[in-house]
Amino acid sequence: MAENVDSKIILGIESSCDDTGAAVIRDGMLLSNVTASQAVHEQYGGVVPELASRAHQQNIVPVVDAALKQAGVEREQLSAIAFTRGPGLMGSLLVGVSFAKGMAAALRIPMIEVNHLQGHILAHFIHAEGEEFCPPEFPFLCLLVSGGNSQIIKVNAYNDMQIIGQTIDDAAGEAIDKAAKVMGLGYPGGPIIDRLARQGNPLAFQFSKPHIPGYDYSFSGLKTSFLYNLRDRVKEDPDFVEHHKEDLAASYEKAVVDTLMAKLRLAARDLKIRQVALAGGVSANTGLRNAFREHAEKYHWKIFIPKFSYTTDNAAMIAQAGYFKYQNHEFCPMEAPAYSRVTMK
Ligand code: KG4
């Protein structure tokens, strides 16, 4: 895109968990999206907060430099800096938030705070050259499923989102990761369960499904049912997991996906909304993506499944949310602290 003196250029920064990200958007077009992931956590079977914030400190400067360089943008050309303010790990957030504050103050440009979860939803509006661009129209429903959240959200506008239902205990991603851990499959468990499930029989085992009223979810009972089932079988056959890991993965994944889709279907029917989007890390799951496609056919939904690189934590979604807010002059003061636990703000 040719440069224009009135161009609005937003730098997005993401550091809520274990991915350090920076991205640049000019006039609504994504120019760069750089992510540094942290392999250090693999040996511990989960994200270690202290190690995550140390790695963010090492990564943030080179990641931001790379994003600006790939975009062909000088820092002096930036119009504003959008950053993930929360929710997430406090030590991780502080690195991105402090960096954004320092850079915005030095350049004398405004700062834009972004809620990480809203960022995941607004990933559907990312527009990059050479990529298909077909965003949902408002209002639409979004199933947001990640390691920390499982929510059904009615998105009325980019800045008007209503939580229709959410998990009352564990998140779907957490339940999947836990099952992988119990089976001794390694971390992160989601992609491993996904791979195994493709080779297994989803009807081989049955686990007790939750019965929660309304549009809310619960995954802790399913997790426990899996654990007890496995414990009993391993007593009879110590190699049970090794002999049945594909079927276990396929059956457990099916239980999670069926649970997610049942409430989403109910919400879509009751609210009479047929535009349905998927967001968050678990949206990479093949079984869930297939279930979305089946629902689209059966219930005439228009579905929106993000590109893989926009489903996991990334800064493109933060820059995109920031771009919307910039147009509405929604800036935040320098004092704005990071927040770890607010789900939607
Ligand atoms: O949104 P996200 O990248 O990060 C946070 O929650 O912060 O989501 C990560 C979650 C993890 O639980 C991971 O195991 C899960 O997404 N995940 C998957 C797959 N890829 C990632 N779960 C199932 N199937 C996958 N292919």
Coordinates of C-alpha atoms and ligand atoms in Angstrom, one line a residue:
M1 CA 0.0 0.0 0.0
A2 CA 1.4 3.4 -0.9
E3 CA 2.3 5.6 2.0
N4 CA 0.1 8.5 2.8
V5 CA 1.0 11.3 5.2
D6 CA -2.3 10.9 6.9
S7 CA -1.7 7.2 7.5
K8 CA -2.7 5.8 10.9
I9 CA -0.1 3.3 12.0
I10 CA -0.7 1.2 15.1
L11 CA 1.9 -0.9 16.9
G12 CA 0.3 -3.8 18.8
I13 CA 2.1 -5.5 21.7
E14 CA 1.0 -8.8 23.3
S15 CA 2.6 -10.4 26.4
S16 CA -0.2 -11.9 28.4
C17 CA 1.1 -15.5 28.8
D18 CA 4.1 -17.2 27.1
D19 CA 4.2 -15.6 23.6
T20 CA 5.8 -12.2 23.0
G21 CA 4.2 -10.5 20.1
A22 CA 4.4 -7.3 18.1
A23 CA 2.5 -6.3 15.0
V24 CA 2.0 -3.3 12.8
I25 CA -1.3 -2.2 11.1
R26 CA -1.4 0.7 8.7
D27 CA -4.8 2.1 7.8
G28 CA -6.5 -1.2 8.6
M29 CA -4.0 -3.4 6.8
L30 CA -1.7 -5.8 8.7
L31 CA 1.9 -5.2 7.7
S32 CA 3.7 -7.5 10.1
N33 CA 3.0 -10.0 12.9
V34 CA 5.9 -11.3 14.8
T35 CA 5.7 -13.8 17.7
A36 CA 8.5 -15.3 19.8
S37 CA 7.2 -18.4 21.6
Q38 CA 8.9 -19.8 24.8
A39 CA 10.1 -23.4 24.6
V40 CA 11.5 -23.2 28.1
H41 CA 8.1 -24.3 29.7
E42 CA 8.0 -27.7 27.9
Q43 CA 10.2 -29.4 30.4
Y44 CA 7.9 -28.3 33.3
G45 CA 4.6 -29.5 31.7
G46 CA 3.1 -26.0 31.9
V47 CA 3.8 -22.3 31.8
V48 CA 6.1 -21.2 34.7
P49 CA 5.2 -17.5 35.3
E50 CA 8.6 -16.4 36.5
L51 CA 10.3 -17.9 33.5
A52 CA 7.7 -16.4 31.2
S53 CA 8.3 -12.9 32.4
R54 CA 12.1 -13.3 32.1
A55 CA 11.7 -14.5 28.5
H56 CA 9.4 -11.6 27.7
Q57 CA 12.1 -9.2 28.9
Q58 CA 14.6 -10.9 26.6
N59 CA 12.2 -11.0 23.6
I60 CA 10.3 -7.8 23.7
V61 CA 13.0 -5.5 22.1
P62 CA 14.0 -7.8 19.2
V63 CA 10.3 -8.7 18.5
V64 CA 9.2 -5.1 18.3
D65 CA 12.2 -4.2 16.1
A66 CA 11.5 -7.1 13.8
A67 CA 7.8 -6.1 13.5
L68 CA 8.7 -2.5 12.6
K69 CA 11.4 -3.7 10.2
Q70 CA 9.1 -6.2 8.4
A71 CA 6.4 -3.5 8.1
G72 CA 9.0 -1.0 6.7
V73 CA 7.9 1.5 9.4
E74 CA 10.1 3.8 11.5
R75 CA 9.1 4.2 15.1
E76 CA 8.6 8.0 14.6
Q77 CA 5.8 7.2 12.1
L78 CA 3.7 5.4 14.7
S79 CA 0.3 7.0 15.5
A80 CA -0.3 5.0 18.7
I81 CA 0.7 1.9 20.7
A82 CA -2.0 -0.7 21.5
F83 CA -1.1 -3.2 24.2
T84 CA -2.7 -6.1 26.1
R85 CA -3.6 -4.8 29.5
G86 CA -5.1 -8.1 30.8
P87 CA -6.2 -10.6 31.7
G88 CA -3.1 -12.9 31.9
L89 CA -0.1 -13.6 34.0
M90 CA 0.8 -10.4 35.9
G91 CA 4.6 -10.8 35.5
S92 CA 4.1 -11.4 31.8
L93 CA 1.7 -8.5 31.3
L94 CA 3.9 -6.1 33.2
V95 CA 6.7 -6.5 30.6
G96 CA 4.5 -5.6 27.6
V97 CA 2.6 -2.8 29.5
S98 CA 5.8 -1.2 30.8
F99 CA 7.4 -1.4 27.4
A100 CA 4.4 0.2 25.7
K101 CA 4.3 3.0 28.3
G102 CA 8.0 3.7 27.9
M103 CA 7.8 3.8 24.1
A104 CA 4.6 5.8 23.9
A105 CA 6.1 8.4 26.4
A106 CA 9.3 8.6 24.4
L107 CA 7.5 9.1 21.1
R108 CA 4.8 11.3 22.7
I109 CA 2.0 9.2 21.1
P110 CA -1.2 7.9 22.7
M111 CA -1.7 4.4 24.2
I112 CA -4.6 2.1 23.7
E113 CA -5.4 -0.6 26.2
V114 CA -6.8 -3.9 24.8
N115 CA -8.6 -6.7 26.6
H116 CA -6.9 -9.9 25.5
L117 CA -10.2 -11.8 25.1
Q118 CA -11.7 -9.0 23.0
G119 CA -8.5 -9.2 20.9
H120 CA -9.1 -12.9 20.2
I121 CA -12.6 -12.1 19.0
L122 CA -11.5 -9.1 16.9
A123 CA -8.9 -11.3 15.1
H124 CA -11.8 -12.0 12.7
F125 CA -11.3 -8.5 11.3
I126 CA -7.6 -8.8 10.6
H127 CA -7.0 -7.8 7.0
A128 CA -3.6 -8.7 5.4
E129 CA -2.6 -8.4 1.8
G130 CA -3.0 -11.7 -0.1
E131 CA -5.3 -13.2 2.5
E132 CA -9.0 -13.7 2.2
F133 CA -11.0 -11.0 4.0
C134 CA -14.5 -11.9 4.9
P135 CA -15.3 -10.6 8.4
P136 CA -18.5 -11.4 10.2
E137 CA -21.3 -8.8 10.3
F138 CA -22.7 -7.6 13.7
P139 CA -24.3 -9.1 15.6
F140 CA -22.6 -12.5 15.6
L141 CA -22.0 -15.2 18.2
C142 CA -18.4 -16.1 19.1
L143 CA -17.3 -19.2 20.9
L144 CA -14.1 -18.2 22.6
V145 CA -12.1 -21.3 23.8
S146 CA -8.6 -21.1 25.2
G147 CA -6.5 -22.5 28.0
G148 CA -8.1 -20.1 30.4
N149 CA -11.6 -19.3 29.0
S150 CA -14.7 -20.9 27.5
Q151 CA -17.3 -18.3 26.7
I152 CA -20.2 -17.7 24.3
I153 CA -20.2 -14.0 23.4
K154 CA -22.7 -12.0 21.5
V155 CA -20.7 -9.4 19.6
N156 CA -22.9 -6.4 18.9
A157 CA -20.1 -4.1 17.8
Y158 CA -16.3 -4.1 18.1
N159 CA -16.8 -2.3 21.5
D160 CA -20.0 -3.9 22.6
M161 CA -19.7 -7.6 23.6
Q162 CA -22.0 -9.5 25.9
I163 CA -21.1 -12.7 27.6
I164 CA -24.0 -15.1 27.1
G165 CA -22.5 -18.1 28.8
Q166 CA -19.2 -19.2 30.3
T167 CA -17.5 -22.0 32.2
I168 CA -18.2 -22.1 35.9
D169 CA -15.0 -24.0 36.6
D170 CA -12.3 -25.2 34.1
A171 CA -11.8 -24.0 30.6
A172 CA -12.0 -26.4 27.6
G173 CA -8.3 -26.0 26.9
E174 CA -7.4 -26.7 30.5
A175 CA -9.6 -29.9 30.5
I176 CA -7.8 -31.1 27.3
D177 CA -4.3 -30.3 28.6
K178 CA -5.1 -32.0 31.9
A179 CA -6.3 -35.2 30.1
A180 CA -3.0 -35.2 28.1
K181 CA -1.1 -34.8 31.3
V182 CA -2.9 -37.7 33.0
M183 CA -2.1 -39.8 30.0
G184 CA 1.6 -38.8 30.2
L185 CA 1.5 -37.2 26.7
G186 CA 3.5 -34.0 27.3
Y187 CA 2.8 -30.3 27.0
P188 CA 1.0 -28.5 25.6
G189 CA -1.5 -31.4 25.4
G190 CA -4.0 -29.8 23.0
P191 CA -2.2 -30.4 19.7
I192 CA -1.1 -33.9 20.9
I193 CA -4.7 -35.0 21.8
D194 CA -5.8 -33.5 18.4
R195 CA -3.2 -35.6 16.5
L196 CA -4.0 -38.8 18.4
A197 CA -7.8 -38.3 18.1
R198 CA -7.6 -38.3 14.3
Q199 CA -6.5 -42.0 14.5
G200 CA -8.9 -43.1 17.2
N201 CA -12.6 -44.1 17.5
P202 CA -14.6 -41.3 19.2
L203 CA -17.3 -43.8 20.3
A204 CA -14.8 -46.2 22.0
F205 CA -15.3 -44.7 25.5
Q206 CA -18.0 -42.7 27.2
F207 CA -17.4 -40.0 29.9
S208 CA -20.0 -38.4 32.0
K209 CA -21.1 -35.1 30.4
P210 CA -22.0 -32.1 32.5
H211 CA -25.6 -30.9 32.9
I212 CA -25.5 -27.2 33.7
P213 CA -28.5 -24.9 33.1
G214 CA -28.5 -22.1 30.5
Y215 CA -25.6 -21.4 28.3
D216 CA -22.9 -22.0 30.9
Y217 CA -20.2 -24.7 30.7
S218 CA -18.5 -27.0 33.3
F219 CA -15.6 -29.2 32.5
S220 CA -14.3 -30.2 35.9
G221 CA -16.8 -33.2 36.1
L222 CA -15.7 -34.5 32.7
K223 CA -12.0 -34.2 33.7
T224 CA -12.7 -36.2 36.9
S225 CA -14.7 -38.8 35.0
F226 CA -11.7 -39.3 32.6
L227 CA -9.3 -39.5 35.5
Y228 CA -11.3 -42.1 37.4
N229 CA -12.0 -44.1 34.3
L230 CA -8.4 -44.3 33.5
R231 CA -7.4 -45.1 37.0
D232 CA -9.7 -48.1 37.1
R233 CA -8.6 -49.4 33.8
V234 CA -4.9 -49.1 34.5
K235 CA -5.4 -51.2 37.7
E236 CA -6.6 -54.0 35.4
D237 CA -4.0 -53.4 32.6
P238 CA -0.9 -51.3 33.4
D239 CA -0.4 -50.7 29.6
F240 CA -4.0 -49.5 29.1
V241 CA -3.1 -46.0 28.1
E242 CA -0.4 -47.0 25.7
H243 CA -2.8 -49.5 24.0
H244 CA -5.8 -47.2 23.8
K245 CA -4.3 -43.6 23.6
E246 CA -5.9 -42.9 20.2
D247 CA -9.4 -44.0 21.2
L248 CA -9.1 -42.2 24.6
A249 CA -8.0 -39.0 22.8
A250 CA -10.8 -39.3 20.2
S251 CA -13.5 -40.1 22.8
Y252 CA -12.4 -37.3 25.2
E253 CA -12.1 -34.8 22.4
K254 CA -15.6 -35.7 21.3
A255 CA -17.0 -35.2 24.8
V256 CA -15.4 -31.7 25.0
V257 CA -16.5 -30.7 21.4
D258 CA -20.1 -32.0 21.9
T259 CA -20.4 -30.1 25.1
L260 CA -19.1 -26.9 23.5
M261 CA -21.4 -27.2 20.5
A262 CA -24.6 -28.1 22.4
K263 CA -24.6 -24.8 24.3
L264 CA -23.6 -22.8 21.2
R265 CA -26.4 -24.4 19.2
L266 CA -28.9 -23.5 22.0
A267 CA -27.7 -19.9 22.1
A268 CA -27.8 -19.5 18.3
R269 CA -31.3 -20.9 18.2
D270 CA -32.6 -18.8 21.1
L271 CA -31.0 -15.6 19.9
K272 CA -31.8 -16.3 16.2
I273 CA -28.2 -15.6 15.2
R274 CA -26.7 -17.6 12.3
Q275 CA -23.3 -15.9 12.0
V276 CA -21.1 -17.9 14.3
A277 CA -17.4 -17.4 14.9
L278 CA -14.7 -19.4 16.7
A279 CA -11.8 -17.8 18.6
G280 CA -8.9 -18.7 21.0
G281 CA -6.2 -21.4 21.1
V282 CA -8.6 -24.4 21.1
S283 CA -10.1 -23.3 17.8
A284 CA -7.0 -24.9 16.2
N285 CA -8.6 -28.3 17.2
T286 CA -9.6 -30.3 14.1
G287 CA -12.6 -32.0 15.8
L288 CA -14.0 -28.6 16.8
R289 CA -13.4 -27.1 13.3
N290 CA -15.2 -30.1 11.8
A291 CA -18.1 -29.7 14.2
F292 CA -18.4 -26.1 13.1
R293 CA -18.5 -27.1 9.5
E294 CA -21.2 -29.7 10.2
H295 CA -23.3 -27.2 12.1
A296 CA -22.9 -24.7 9.2
E297 CA -24.4 -27.3 6.8
K298 CA -27.1 -28.6 9.1
Y299 CA -28.3 -25.3 10.7
H300 CA -27.4 -22.9 7.8
W301 CA -24.9 -21.0 9.9
K302 CA -22.4 -18.7 8.3
I303 CA -19.2 -19.7 10.1
F304 CA -16.0 -17.8 10.7
I305 CA -12.9 -19.8 11.6
P306 CA -9.7 -17.8 11.9
K307 CA -6.4 -18.5 10.2
F308 CA -4.2 -20.7 12.5
S309 CA -1.7 -17.9 13.2
Y310 CA -4.5 -15.7 14.5
T311 CA -6.0 -18.2 16.8
T312 CA -3.1 -18.6 19.3
D313 CA -1.8 -15.6 21.2
N314 CA -0.6 -12.9 18.7
A315 CA -0.2 -9.2 18.5
A316 CA -2.0 -8.8 15.2
M317 CA -5.3 -9.1 17.0
I318 CA -4.2 -6.5 19.6
A319 CA -3.2 -4.1 16.8
Q320 CA -6.5 -4.7 15.1
A321 CA -8.5 -4.0 18.3
G322 CA -6.3 -0.9 18.8
Y323 CA -7.0 0.3 15.3
F324 CA -10.8 0.2 16.0
K325 CA -10.3 2.0 19.2
Y326 CA -8.0 4.6 17.6
Q327 CA -10.7 5.5 15.1
N328 CA -13.0 6.1 18.1
H329 CA -10.3 8.1 20.0
E330 CA -10.4 5.6 22.9
F331 CA -7.0 6.2 24.5
C332 CA -5.9 5.3 28.0
P333 CA -3.9 7.2 30.6
M334 CA -0.2 6.4 31.3
E335 CA -1.2 5.2 34.8
A336 CA -3.4 2.4 33.5
P337 CA -2.1 -0.7 35.4
A338 CA -2.1 -4.3 34.0
Y339 CA -4.9 -6.5 35.3
S340 CA -4.7 -10.3 35.7
R341 CA -8.2 -11.6 36.2
V342 CA -11.0 -9.5 34.7
T343 CA -12.6 -11.6 31.9
M344 CA -14.2 -8.9 29.8
K345 CA -14.0 -5.2 30.2
Ligands
KG4_1 O1 -5.6 -19.0 23.4 P1 -4.4 -19.8 23.8 O2 -3.3 -19.9 22.8 O3 -3.8 -19.4 25.1 C1 -4.3 -19.1 26.3 O4 -5.2 -19.8 26.8 O5 -3.7 -18.2 26.9 O6 -5.0 -21.3 24.1 C2 -4.1 -22.3 24.5 C3 -4.9 -23.6 24.7 C4 -4.2 -24.7 25.4 O7 -5.0 -25.3 26.3 C5 -3.9 -25.7 24.2 O8 -3.7 -27.0 24.6 C6 -5.1 -25.5 23.3 O9 -5.3 -24.1 23.4 N1 -4.9 -26.0 22.0 C7 -5.5 -27.0 21.4 C8 -5.0 -27.2 20.2 N2 -4.0 -26.2 19.9 C9 -4.0 -25.5 21.1 N3 -6.5 -27.8 22.0 C10 -7.0 -28.7 21.2 N4 -6.6 -29.0 19.9 C11 -5.6 -28.3 19.4 N5 -5.1 -28.5 18.1

